[in-house]
Tab-separated table of C-alpha atoms in Angstrom:
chain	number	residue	atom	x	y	z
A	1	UNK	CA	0.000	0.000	0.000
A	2	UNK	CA	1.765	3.307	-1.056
A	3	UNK	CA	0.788	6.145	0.950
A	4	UNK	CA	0.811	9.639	-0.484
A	5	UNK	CA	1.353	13.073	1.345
A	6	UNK	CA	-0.811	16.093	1.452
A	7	UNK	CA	0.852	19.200	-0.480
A	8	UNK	CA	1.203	20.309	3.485
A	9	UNK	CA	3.481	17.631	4.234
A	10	UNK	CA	5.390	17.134	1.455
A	11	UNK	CA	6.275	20.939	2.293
A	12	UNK	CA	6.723	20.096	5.982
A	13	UNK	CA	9.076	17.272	4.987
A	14	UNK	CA	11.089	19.479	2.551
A	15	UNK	CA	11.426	22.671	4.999
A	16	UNK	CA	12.551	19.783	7.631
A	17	UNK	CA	15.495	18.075	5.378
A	18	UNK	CA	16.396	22.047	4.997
A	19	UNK	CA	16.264	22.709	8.215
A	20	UNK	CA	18.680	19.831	8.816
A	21	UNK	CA	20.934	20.619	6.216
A	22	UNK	CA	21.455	23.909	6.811
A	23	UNK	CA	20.731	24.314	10.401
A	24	UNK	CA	20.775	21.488	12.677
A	25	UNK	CA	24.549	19.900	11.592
A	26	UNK	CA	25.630	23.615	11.799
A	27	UNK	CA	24.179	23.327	15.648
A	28	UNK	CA	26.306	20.569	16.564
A	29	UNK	CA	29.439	21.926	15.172
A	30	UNK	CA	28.658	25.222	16.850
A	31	UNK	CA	28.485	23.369	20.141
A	32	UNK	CA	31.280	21.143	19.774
A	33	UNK	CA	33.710	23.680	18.272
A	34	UNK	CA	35.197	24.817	21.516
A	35	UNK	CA	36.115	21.315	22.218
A	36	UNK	CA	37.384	20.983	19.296
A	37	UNK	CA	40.472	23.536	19.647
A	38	UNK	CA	41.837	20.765	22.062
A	39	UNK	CA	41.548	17.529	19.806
A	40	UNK	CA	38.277	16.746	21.795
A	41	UNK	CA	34.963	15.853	20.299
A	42	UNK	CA	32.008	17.019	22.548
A	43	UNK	CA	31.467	13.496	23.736
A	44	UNK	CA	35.024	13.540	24.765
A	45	UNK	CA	34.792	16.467	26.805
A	46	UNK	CA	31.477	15.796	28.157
A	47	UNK	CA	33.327	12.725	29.758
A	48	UNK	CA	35.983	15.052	30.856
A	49	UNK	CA	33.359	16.938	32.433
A	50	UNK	CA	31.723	13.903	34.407
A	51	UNK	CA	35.008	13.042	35.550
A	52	UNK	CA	35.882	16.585	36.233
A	53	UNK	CA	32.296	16.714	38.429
A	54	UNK	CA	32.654	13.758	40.528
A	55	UNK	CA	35.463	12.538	42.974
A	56	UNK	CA	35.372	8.532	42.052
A	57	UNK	CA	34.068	7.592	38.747
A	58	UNK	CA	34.863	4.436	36.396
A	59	UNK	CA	34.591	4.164	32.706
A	60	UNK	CA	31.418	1.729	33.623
A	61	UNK	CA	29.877	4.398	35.606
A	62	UNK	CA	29.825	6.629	32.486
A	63	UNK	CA	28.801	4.404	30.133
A	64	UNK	CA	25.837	3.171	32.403
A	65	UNK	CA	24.793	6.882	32.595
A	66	UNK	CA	24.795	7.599	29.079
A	67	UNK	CA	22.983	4.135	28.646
A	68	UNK	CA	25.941	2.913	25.801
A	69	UNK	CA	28.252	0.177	25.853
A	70	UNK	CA	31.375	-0.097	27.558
A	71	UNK	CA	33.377	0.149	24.460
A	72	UNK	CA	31.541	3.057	23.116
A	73	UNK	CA	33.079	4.892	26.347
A	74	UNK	CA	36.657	2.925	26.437
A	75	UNK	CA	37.304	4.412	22.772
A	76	UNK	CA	36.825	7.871	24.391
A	77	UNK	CA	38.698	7.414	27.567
A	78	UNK	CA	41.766	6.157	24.949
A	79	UNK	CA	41.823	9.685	23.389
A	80	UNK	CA	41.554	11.442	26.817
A	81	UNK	CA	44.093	9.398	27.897
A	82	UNK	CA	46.774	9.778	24.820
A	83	UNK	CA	46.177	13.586	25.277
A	84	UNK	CA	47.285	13.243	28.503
A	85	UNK	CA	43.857	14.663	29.982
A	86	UNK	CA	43.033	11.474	32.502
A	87	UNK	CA	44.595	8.908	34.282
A	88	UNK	CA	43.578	5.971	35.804
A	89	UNK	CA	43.625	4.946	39.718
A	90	UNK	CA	43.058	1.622	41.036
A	91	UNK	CA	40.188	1.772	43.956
A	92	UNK	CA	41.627	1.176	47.544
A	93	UNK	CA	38.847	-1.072	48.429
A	94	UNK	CA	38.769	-3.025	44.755
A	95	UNK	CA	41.939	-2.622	43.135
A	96	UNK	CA	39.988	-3.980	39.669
A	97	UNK	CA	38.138	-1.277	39.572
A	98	UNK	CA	39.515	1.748	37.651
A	99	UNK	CA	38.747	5.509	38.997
A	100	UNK	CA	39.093	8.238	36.377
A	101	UNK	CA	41.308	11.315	37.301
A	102	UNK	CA	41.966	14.815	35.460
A	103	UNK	CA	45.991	15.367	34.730
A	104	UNK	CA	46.825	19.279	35.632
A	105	UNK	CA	46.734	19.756	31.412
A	106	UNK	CA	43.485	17.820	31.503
A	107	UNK	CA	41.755	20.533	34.641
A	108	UNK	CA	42.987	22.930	32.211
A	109	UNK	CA	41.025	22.090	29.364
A	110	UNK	CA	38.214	21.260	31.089
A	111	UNK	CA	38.206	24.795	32.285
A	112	UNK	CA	38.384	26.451	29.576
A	113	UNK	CA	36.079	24.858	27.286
A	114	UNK	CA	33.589	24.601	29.923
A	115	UNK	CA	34.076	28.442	29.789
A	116	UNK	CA	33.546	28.742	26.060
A	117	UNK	CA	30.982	26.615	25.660
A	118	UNK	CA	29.085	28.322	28.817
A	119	UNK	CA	29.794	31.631	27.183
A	120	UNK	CA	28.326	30.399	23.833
A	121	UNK	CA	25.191	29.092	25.649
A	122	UNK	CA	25.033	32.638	27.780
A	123	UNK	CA	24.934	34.290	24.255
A	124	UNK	CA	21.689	31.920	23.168
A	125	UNK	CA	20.130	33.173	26.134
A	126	UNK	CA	21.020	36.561	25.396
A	127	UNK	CA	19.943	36.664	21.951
A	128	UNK	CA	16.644	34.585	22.118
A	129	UNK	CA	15.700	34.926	25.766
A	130	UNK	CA	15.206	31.947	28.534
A	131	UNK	CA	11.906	31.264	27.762
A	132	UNK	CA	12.322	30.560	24.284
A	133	UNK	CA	15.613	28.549	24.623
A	134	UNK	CA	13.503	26.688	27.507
A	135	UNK	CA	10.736	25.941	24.744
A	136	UNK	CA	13.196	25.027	22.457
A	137	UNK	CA	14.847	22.476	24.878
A	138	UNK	CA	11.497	20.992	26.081
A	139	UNK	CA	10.395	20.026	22.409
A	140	UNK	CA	14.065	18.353	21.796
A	141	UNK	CA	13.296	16.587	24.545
A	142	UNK	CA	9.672	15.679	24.326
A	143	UNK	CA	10.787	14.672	20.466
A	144	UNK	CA	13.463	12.581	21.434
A	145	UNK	CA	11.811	10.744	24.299
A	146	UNK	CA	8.748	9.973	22.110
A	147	UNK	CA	10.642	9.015	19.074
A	148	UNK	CA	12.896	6.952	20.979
A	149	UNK	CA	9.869	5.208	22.364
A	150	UNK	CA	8.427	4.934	18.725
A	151	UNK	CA	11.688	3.683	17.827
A	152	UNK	CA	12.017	1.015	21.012
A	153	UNK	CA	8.588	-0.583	20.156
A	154	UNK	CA	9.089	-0.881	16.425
A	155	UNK	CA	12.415	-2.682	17.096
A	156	UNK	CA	10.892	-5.125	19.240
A	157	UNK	CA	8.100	-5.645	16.977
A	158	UNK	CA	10.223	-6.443	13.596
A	159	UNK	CA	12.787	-8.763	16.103
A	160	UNK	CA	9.386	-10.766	17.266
């Protein structure tokens, strides 16, 4: 059975793949560029972040946070750690278990691309206003969460 689109949302669906093309890839290089200046992706430093946050956390405690696998996170610790921005420490109590630990060059960058990117996010807020940039966050999230849903339950009905 082919389905066909009203004029509406063929339109819908055009202004959306332009919207993405033009806009939304430019939004994640926007965010991620201050990372960037230090060899980081934004998933990189967002781990530097966590790590910079908390006083004991493992790679596993990251990964179960962000709900991916353990190897997902492992291939990001690697670059943290060839940059010299981490270390790892053995816990007192289980010495199999691996804490995560900023180098002094590592605090560094964290610093100042939390800066930046804070800076960069002040500026949103400047230019469109909190309530706006709230609205704007609050449909992301509402899309993701019911898309990822959608997505969850269609999985599980082509693996039956």
């Amino acid at each position: 059975m082919v389905r066909e689109m009203t004029k509406t949302h063929e339109e819908l669906l055009q202004e959306a793949i332009n919207v993405y093309l033009s806009s939304l890839k430019y939004l994640d290089n926007f965010v991620s560029e201050p990372a960037t200046k230090y060899g980081l992706s934004f998933e990189q430093y967002l781990i530097l972040h966590t790590i910079a946050d908390r006083e004991h956390v493992s790679l596993m405690d990251i990964a179960s946070e962000r709900k991916v696998t353990r190897s997902a996170i492992s291939r990001q610790i690697k670059v943290l750690l060839q940059h010299n921005y981490i270390y790892q420490k053995p816990a007192e109590s289980d010495r199999r278990r691996l804490y995560l630990h900023l180098t002094k060059s590592g605090q560094q960058v964290e610093n100042k691309v939390y800066e930046l990117t804070s800076a960069r996010f002040d500026e949103w807020i400047n230019h469109y206003g909190e309530e706006k940039v709230r609205q704007v966050l609050d449909f992301i999230k509402d899309f993701a969460q019911t898309e990822m849903k959608n997505f969850n339950s269609s999985k599980q009905t082509n693996q039956s």
